[in-house]
Amino acid sequence: MSGSTDSQRMEKIVSLCKRRGFIFQSSEIYGGLNGAWDYGPLGVELKRNLKNYWWRVMVHERDDVVGMDGAILTHPEVLKASGHVEGFSDPMIDCRTCKSHLRTDQLVEKKGVKQCPNCGGKDLTEARQFNLMFETHVGAAAEESSIAYLRPETAQSIFVQFKNILEVSRKKLPFGIAQIGKAFRNEINPRNFTFRSREFEQMELEYFCRAEEGMKWLDYWLEERLKFYENIGIPRKRLHAREVPDEERAFYSKGTYDIEYDFPFGGQELEGVAYRTDYDLLQHQKASGKSLEYFDDETKQRFIPHVVEPSAGVDRTILALICDAYAEDQAPNDKGEMESRIVLRFHPRIAPVKCAVFPLLKNNEPLVAKAKEIVAHLRPHMTVFYDESGAIGRRYRRQDEIGTPFGVTIDFETLGEKDPTLRDTVTLRDRDSMRQQRVAIQDLPAILKERIR
Ligand code: GAP
């Protein structure tokens, strides 16, 4: 972790997320469920745009990657073989003074003495291992033989289905299997808004290759993934590729990078890019007794492929997108006086609403009819929001606050009342520069589609 913290900025972001319907505390009316979050109308659009773009560049635009969607309920043998049942745990300590449960790395040290970060108490228990997996029971009887787990990562179903997918897709090495889906971890201390949750989503690729090419693909995927974040609007200067040192790396990994982002609460991991060698497939082959080997037609050799894994968090990326987009600046109101505005400068590609459409006046029937016609014209291509209430400046402000990149205003010139040459043109306003240009209605879909793709 690196970088400075800005708790005030974080508070404003959390409050905006609730106020405008991006993210709510789960089960809020019952006091909330710690570590679980619900995405509201705008949050769900943002999330879908992110996941769709990831799927587009990681699967659809490539010849060497196919997708899958595995079950969340996982057979215990899968997670025994992967090492999760034995070792997927964090060291935990209890504070006897305030009764909080803490990860050992959360303790603060003052004058060489470890203290509870919540109450300053020094009466702490010994550290013990706490397994992070959620256990459940499949079927009516809750007994040892019916135990199943909610998956702690999506990756294992990819390894377990490796042979089936290899056969049906007829891919040759190197090739990848991608998956987006929920994962569950009973984190000791969920915190920093959605950053560390107990239920979250991952976007994972397992890219299978020959052993001698593992390090090459590790470098390749690190660069691809950094480009991905830039393409959704997160500048490289706020991203850091941290090479994970030997002592912190999983014992089977030959190289791992954490891609970190400068959140307001400090530099923290967004994604891991790990060269996992042949560890997972080998473990599952051993435990299941089924061959997970790859047959090379040319050399006639059979072997277990190695794997490089870029594994990103959907919720952490959403949080980074919101944190990065949040800005406060000055904009003119309806009287031309400057006032402060909150704006989310989302890249148009991931903005939840792409275009807002405003008739200049709500009680003018021809203006309203034209505006609704434009909404219908744009809707097949993008998410559009129609708003006729309040002064135009206030309507802009409401859209700025949710990050809508474009605003279209229908005025009397659109109706050709002032200048017949301007009939069927509208003003197109850009959220960031606030510049307005006059464009023909018939050109609008093409102009906007080009910018939001
Ligand atoms: N298959 C590899 C794997 O799961 P990880 O580093 O444990 O690796 C990958 O997780 C990504 O999943 C992280 O970089 C993060 O974005 C996300 N993630 C992990 N734990 C999370 C949590 N408790 N809350 C939100 N996101 C989490």
XYZ file of C-alpha atoms and ligand atoms in Angstrom:
480
model
C 0.000 0.000 0.000
C 1.264 3.465 -0.855
C 0.053 7.037 -1.286
C -1.679 9.573 0.928
C -5.230 9.375 2.249
C -8.157 11.761 1.952
C -11.007 10.703 4.238
C -13.110 13.796 3.495
C -13.113 13.033 -0.212
C -14.077 9.426 0.549
C -16.994 10.552 2.733
C -18.311 12.758 -0.074
C -18.053 9.871 -2.541
C -19.908 7.439 -0.250
C -22.623 10.026 0.305
C -22.984 10.745 -3.436
C -23.213 7.009 -4.147
C -26.173 6.710 -1.810
C -27.839 10.011 -2.733
C -27.824 9.315 -6.456
C -28.463 5.579 -6.378
C -25.120 4.019 -7.212
C -24.534 1.886 -4.110
C -26.597 1.187 -0.976
C -25.808 -0.736 2.190
C -27.395 -4.170 1.835
C -30.443 -4.843 4.074
C -30.223 -1.209 5.163
C -33.739 -0.970 6.663
C -32.797 -3.830 9.041
C -29.586 -2.177 10.150
C -27.390 -3.379 7.279
C -25.434 -6.555 6.599
C -21.732 -5.895 7.055
C -19.652 -6.556 3.938
C -22.595 -6.742 1.525
C -23.704 -3.980 -0.850
C -26.611 -3.432 -3.238
C -26.137 -1.535 -6.480
C -28.947 0.887 -7.346
C -30.254 1.983 -10.765
C -27.077 3.850 -11.758
C -24.657 1.462 -10.052
C -26.017 -1.517 -11.928
C -25.621 0.280 -15.283
C -22.043 1.236 -14.434
C -21.277 -2.345 -13.425
C -22.817 -3.800 -16.587
C -20.848 -1.373 -18.757
C -17.613 -2.380 -17.020
C -18.290 -6.110 -17.282
C -19.438 -5.837 -20.899
C -16.314 -3.919 -21.867
C -14.081 -6.458 -20.076
C -15.887 -9.299 -21.891
C -15.603 -7.469 -25.209
C -11.843 -6.952 -25.058
C -10.940 -10.157 -23.212
C -13.233 -12.574 -25.108
C -15.060 -11.192 -28.153
C -12.188 -9.271 -29.703
C -9.753 -12.191 -29.351
C -9.349 -15.507 -31.155
C -7.555 -17.163 -28.274
C -10.083 -16.783 -25.418
C -13.455 -18.441 -24.749
C -15.833 -17.826 -21.867
C -17.644 -19.875 -19.250
C -20.068 -19.331 -16.385
C -19.559 -21.773 -13.516
C -21.616 -22.632 -10.450
C -21.115 -20.750 -7.196
C -21.765 -23.842 -5.047
C -18.531 -25.793 -5.073
C -17.752 -29.427 -4.301
C -15.498 -29.611 -1.223
C -12.995 -31.844 -3.031
C -12.322 -29.024 -5.525
C -11.355 -26.673 -2.733
C -9.393 -29.334 -0.864
C -7.329 -29.976 -3.984
C -6.776 -26.262 -4.605
C -5.535 -25.787 -1.033
C -8.381 -23.496 0.079
C -9.857 -25.801 2.745
C -6.473 -26.136 4.393
C -4.935 -22.760 3.802
C -7.336 -20.002 2.695
C -7.222 -18.149 5.978
C -6.117 -14.922 7.614
C -4.477 -14.688 11.036
C -7.042 -13.228 13.462
C -6.718 -11.602 16.875
C -9.469 -10.492 19.273
C -9.314 -7.353 21.385
C -10.521 -8.342 24.871
C -11.340 -4.709 25.696
C -13.742 -3.769 22.866
C -14.363 -7.355 21.643
C -13.480 -6.556 18.035
C -12.063 -9.229 15.718
C -9.007 -8.003 13.832
C -6.624 -9.194 11.172
C -3.138 -9.142 12.659
C -1.953 -6.666 10.002
C -4.561 -4.176 11.240
C -3.010 -3.823 14.699
C -1.217 -0.556 15.362
C 2.142 -0.469 17.080
C 3.015 2.254 19.595
C 6.387 2.269 21.349
C 6.874 -1.338 20.286
C 3.537 -2.495 21.778
C 0.705 -3.816 19.586
C -2.661 -2.134 20.150
C -6.250 -2.443 18.960
C -6.843 0.187 16.212
C -10.419 0.751 17.469
C -9.999 1.327 21.223
C -6.238 1.359 21.781
C -6.582 -1.737 24.021
C -3.462 -3.819 24.603
C -5.219 -6.911 25.968
C -5.153 -9.014 22.810
C -5.562 -12.754 22.230
C -2.948 -14.903 20.478
C -3.267 -14.998 16.683
C -5.229 -17.939 15.245
C -6.038 -18.895 11.653
C -9.547 -18.039 10.450
C -10.720 -19.727 7.222
C -12.391 -17.195 4.940
C -14.671 -19.587 3.076
C -18.440 -19.636 3.564
C -19.628 -23.154 4.214
C -23.147 -24.337 3.430
C -25.046 -27.617 3.117
C -26.480 -29.095 -0.028
C -29.760 -30.997 0.377
C -31.990 -31.518 3.393
C -29.474 -33.021 5.810
C -26.927 -30.706 7.409
C -24.103 -33.182 7.975
C -20.415 -33.562 7.171
C -21.118 -35.316 3.850
C -23.414 -32.512 2.606
C -20.898 -29.645 3.006
C -20.369 -27.376 0.013
C -18.670 -23.990 -0.211
C -19.567 -20.711 -1.831
C -16.628 -20.232 -4.189
C -13.915 -17.913 -2.863
C -12.698 -17.200 -6.438
C -14.115 -17.979 -9.879
C -10.822 -19.504 -11.040
C -11.301 -23.035 -9.688
C -14.294 -23.851 -11.896
C -12.156 -22.869 -14.897
C -9.434 -25.350 -13.880
C -11.958 -28.070 -13.144
C -13.649 -27.592 -16.558
C -10.339 -27.218 -18.410
C -10.565 -30.576 -20.211
C -14.216 -30.177 -21.266
C -13.598 -26.698 -22.630
C -10.400 -27.736 -24.390
C -12.313 -30.504 -26.160
C -15.332 -28.467 -27.214
C -13.448 -25.322 -28.230
C -10.599 -27.194 -29.988
C -8.196 -24.416 -28.992
C -4.444 -24.803 -29.230
C -1.980 -23.378 -26.705
C -1.744 -20.583 -25.809
C -5.430 -19.977 -25.095
C -7.553 -18.669 -22.261
C -10.838 -19.251 -20.461
C -12.579 -16.185 -19.058
C -15.264 -15.860 -16.431
C -17.122 -13.083 -14.600
C -19.031 -13.933 -11.464
C -19.620 -13.710 -7.759
C -17.105 -14.827 -5.153
C -17.519 -14.936 -1.381
C -15.029 -14.463 1.439
C -15.887 -14.152 5.106
C -13.466 -11.240 5.531
C -12.598 -10.585 9.181
C -12.980 -6.866 8.768
C -14.830 -5.600 5.673
C -13.925 -1.947 5.190
C -13.284 1.035 2.962
C -16.804 1.032 1.524
C -17.022 -1.742 -1.102
C -13.248 -2.244 -1.277
C -13.160 -5.263 1.035
C -16.544 -6.989 0.925
C -17.769 -10.449 1.842
C -19.682 -10.836 -1.410
C -18.091 -9.431 -4.555
C -17.569 -10.092 -8.235
C -14.439 -11.066 -10.093
C -13.420 -10.896 -13.760
C -10.851 -13.641 -14.245
C -8.901 -15.050 -17.150
C -6.877 -18.255 -16.942
C -4.466 -18.132 -19.867
C -2.915 -21.554 -20.558
C 0.509 -21.723 -22.154
C 3.714 -23.737 -22.413
C 6.036 -23.658 -19.383
C 8.827 -21.932 -21.302
C 6.490 -19.044 -22.236
C 5.022 -18.370 -18.780
C 7.119 -15.308 -17.959
C 6.556 -13.827 -21.419
C 2.752 -14.055 -21.013
C 2.962 -12.634 -17.506
C 4.561 -9.471 -18.914
C 2.112 -9.400 -21.809
C -0.972 -9.605 -19.572
C 0.315 -7.022 -17.139
C 0.619 -4.530 -20.000
C -2.783 -5.489 -21.490
C -4.468 -5.010 -18.159
C -2.866 -1.612 -17.551
C -4.115 -0.550 -20.986
C -7.595 -1.782 -20.061
C -7.767 0.564 -17.078
C -6.597 3.465 -19.216
C -9.292 2.646 -21.757
C -12.007 2.969 -19.125
C -10.651 6.332 -18.037
C -8.219 5.587 -15.194
C -4.956 7.362 -15.993
C -1.682 5.432 -15.815
C -0.276 7.945 -13.316
C -2.718 6.693 -10.654
C -2.000 3.017 -11.376
C 1.027 1.165 -10.053
C 2.293 -2.252 -11.046
C 3.861 -3.679 -7.882
C 6.018 -6.732 -8.319
C 5.092 -9.015 -5.422
C 8.296 -10.052 -3.629
C 9.203 -13.760 -3.163
C 8.227 -13.834 0.514
C 4.675 -12.525 -0.171
C 4.000 -14.608 -3.287
C 2.081 -17.917 -3.296
C 4.704 -20.699 -3.141
C 3.682 -22.057 -6.564
C 3.833 -18.706 -8.376
C 6.925 -17.790 -10.386
C 5.925 -14.148 -10.674
C 3.017 -11.939 -9.576
C 2.141 -8.277 -10.036
C -0.480 -6.363 -8.110
C -2.046 -3.541 -10.068
C -2.722 -0.876 -7.463
C -4.812 2.277 -7.707
C -4.427 5.435 -5.626
C -7.749 5.339 -3.743
C -8.549 8.234 -1.371
C -7.709 5.757 1.452
C -4.309 4.934 -0.068
C -2.779 2.856 -2.849
C -4.518 -0.550 -2.847
C -4.853 -3.616 -5.060
C -7.303 -3.564 -7.946
C -6.124 -6.678 -9.711
C -3.551 -9.457 -9.419
C -1.691 -10.764 -12.459
C -0.101 -14.058 -11.445
C 1.941 -16.738 -13.158
C 0.490 -19.777 -11.311
C 2.633 -22.360 -13.171
C 0.986 -25.797 -13.537
C 0.026 -25.929 -9.852
C -3.787 -25.869 -10.123
C -4.217 -28.331 -12.990
C -1.688 -30.672 -11.420
C -3.495 -30.578 -8.067
C -6.869 -31.326 -9.683
C -5.395 -34.098 -11.815
C -3.873 -35.711 -8.725
C -7.011 -35.357 -6.585
C -9.593 -36.380 -9.205
C -7.545 -39.087 -10.902
C -8.657 -37.627 -14.283
C -6.112 -36.559 -16.862
C -5.939 -32.801 -17.370
C -3.115 -33.054 -19.882
C -2.856 -31.271 -23.181
C -1.853 -33.229 -26.274
C 0.428 -31.431 -28.707
C -0.371 -32.653 -32.257
C 2.972 -31.573 -33.646
C 5.395 -32.909 -31.046
C 3.053 -35.763 -29.960
C 3.766 -34.844 -26.344
C 1.322 -34.799 -23.435
C 1.827 -32.299 -20.643
C 0.054 -30.099 -18.092
C -0.058 -26.514 -19.364
C 1.085 -23.590 -17.234
C -1.242 -20.680 -16.543
C -1.072 -16.892 -16.248
C -4.022 -15.325 -14.463
C -5.169 -11.703 -14.603
C -7.804 -11.529 -11.831
C -9.703 -8.267 -11.362
C -12.392 -7.221 -8.909
C -15.557 -5.731 -10.403
C -16.502 -3.873 -7.225
C -13.005 -2.509 -6.656
C -12.844 -1.296 -10.247
C -16.258 0.359 -9.869
C -15.012 2.069 -6.719
C -11.838 3.211 -8.505
C -13.916 4.530 -11.423
C -16.150 6.544 -9.100
C -13.212 7.846 -7.035
C -11.318 8.822 -10.162
C -14.322 10.485 -11.793
C -15.333 12.553 -8.753
C -14.545 16.265 -9.147
C -15.749 19.602 -7.850
C -15.434 22.648 -10.086
C -17.246 25.833 -11.109
C -20.056 26.134 -13.650
C -22.378 28.983 -14.637
C -25.988 28.895 -13.419
C -28.992 30.134 -15.426
C -28.091 33.752 -14.609
C -24.543 33.249 -15.823
C -23.132 33.391 -12.271
C -20.442 30.856 -11.422
C -21.325 28.299 -8.763
C -19.705 25.109 -7.580
C -20.744 21.836 -9.140
C -20.085 18.170 -8.426
C -19.269 16.227 -11.547
C -18.421 12.595 -12.216
C -16.062 12.651 -15.175
C -16.716 9.067 -16.285
C -15.305 7.944 -19.592
C -18.354 7.952 -21.955
C -17.745 4.228 -22.549
C -18.662 3.310 -18.975
C -20.978 6.192 -17.948
C -24.328 4.778 -16.738
C -26.408 7.266 -18.748
C -24.904 8.321 -22.071
C -27.162 11.169 -23.063
C -29.768 13.376 -21.389
C -32.477 15.007 -23.486
C -34.090 18.265 -22.392
C -36.920 20.276 -23.970
C -36.172 23.918 -23.161
C -39.672 24.340 -21.666
C -41.916 21.631 -20.310
C -45.190 23.397 -21.060
C -44.520 23.854 -24.762
C -46.080 20.961 -26.615
C -43.994 21.116 -29.856
C -40.724 21.255 -27.854
C -41.768 18.301 -25.679
C -42.958 16.275 -28.680
C -39.669 16.860 -30.501
C -37.644 15.928 -27.420
C -39.561 12.674 -27.012
C -39.015 11.912 -30.694
C -35.260 12.320 -30.154
C -35.339 10.055 -27.102
C -37.021 7.335 -29.189
C -34.434 7.897 -31.959
C -31.460 7.438 -29.561
C -32.801 4.718 -27.247
C -31.989 1.711 -29.461
C -28.328 2.769 -29.360
C -27.685 3.909 -25.769
C -29.096 4.672 -22.324
C -30.975 7.974 -22.509
C -32.556 10.058 -19.767
C -35.406 12.473 -20.449
C -35.806 15.429 -18.099
C -38.202 18.337 -18.465
C -38.416 19.636 -14.906
C -36.681 22.726 -13.551
C -34.425 25.379 -15.063
C -32.054 24.076 -17.716
C -28.960 24.844 -15.604
C -30.315 22.699 -12.755
C -31.052 19.891 -15.173
C -27.446 20.002 -16.435
C -26.185 19.934 -12.851
C -28.229 16.826 -12.010
C -26.711 15.006 -14.992
C -23.185 16.240 -14.238
C -23.500 14.718 -10.787
C -24.209 11.252 -12.200
C -21.598 11.548 -14.939
C -23.809 11.794 -18.053
C -21.311 12.850 -20.740
C -23.751 14.431 -23.217
C -26.806 16.664 -22.964
C -29.119 17.503 -25.866
C -31.372 20.567 -25.640
C -34.358 21.142 -27.886
C -35.124 24.841 -28.265
C -37.108 27.143 -30.525
C -34.378 27.014 -33.145
C -34.948 23.237 -33.357
C -38.508 24.036 -34.415
C -37.150 26.460 -37.050
C -38.938 29.422 -35.459
C -35.988 31.808 -35.482
C -33.896 30.665 -38.403
C -35.242 28.057 -40.860
C -31.703 26.808 -41.553
C -31.498 25.636 -37.909
C -34.697 23.556 -38.103
C -34.102 20.015 -36.785
C -30.827 20.911 -35.116
C -30.163 20.734 -31.363
C -27.450 21.872 -28.975
C -25.138 19.111 -27.861
C -23.417 19.911 -24.548
C -20.222 18.272 -23.409
C -20.163 17.557 -19.633
C -16.465 18.274 -19.065
C -15.772 21.314 -21.248
C -19.417 22.506 -20.975
C -19.036 23.565 -24.633
C -22.155 23.457 -26.775
C -22.314 22.751 -30.478
C -25.239 22.807 -32.874
C -25.792 19.486 -34.607
C -28.428 18.022 -36.908
C -30.789 15.561 -35.208
C -30.175 12.994 -37.914
C -26.414 13.031 -37.162
C -26.845 12.601 -33.381
C -26.784 8.771 -33.140
C -23.597 8.496 -35.220
C -21.815 11.326 -33.341
C -22.682 9.865 -29.939
C -22.068 6.223 -30.845
C -18.583 7.101 -32.020
C -17.800 8.676 -28.614
C -19.334 6.037 -26.344
C -17.992 2.874 -27.986
N -8.019 -16.163 -8.519
C -7.082 -15.282 -7.903
C -7.671 -14.444 -6.860
O -8.809 -14.607 -6.472
P -7.137 -12.418 -5.296
O -5.992 -11.470 -5.340
O -7.464 -13.068 -3.999
O -6.812 -13.497 -6.417
C -8.443 -11.097 -7.115
O -8.429 -11.681 -5.838
C -9.180 -9.788 -7.079
O -10.487 -9.972 -6.525
C -8.526 -8.724 -6.205
O -7.488 -8.046 -6.870
C -9.710 -7.816 -5.912
O -9.933 -6.922 -6.983
C -10.868 -8.796 -5.828
N -11.148 -9.104 -4.407
C -10.536 -10.021 -3.634
N -11.045 -10.008 -2.396
C -12.003 -9.057 -2.377
C -12.896 -8.559 -1.378
N -12.931 -9.064 -0.153
N -13.742 -7.553 -1.717
C -13.741 -7.038 -2.971
N -12.926 -7.479 -3.938
C -12.062 -8.475 -3.664
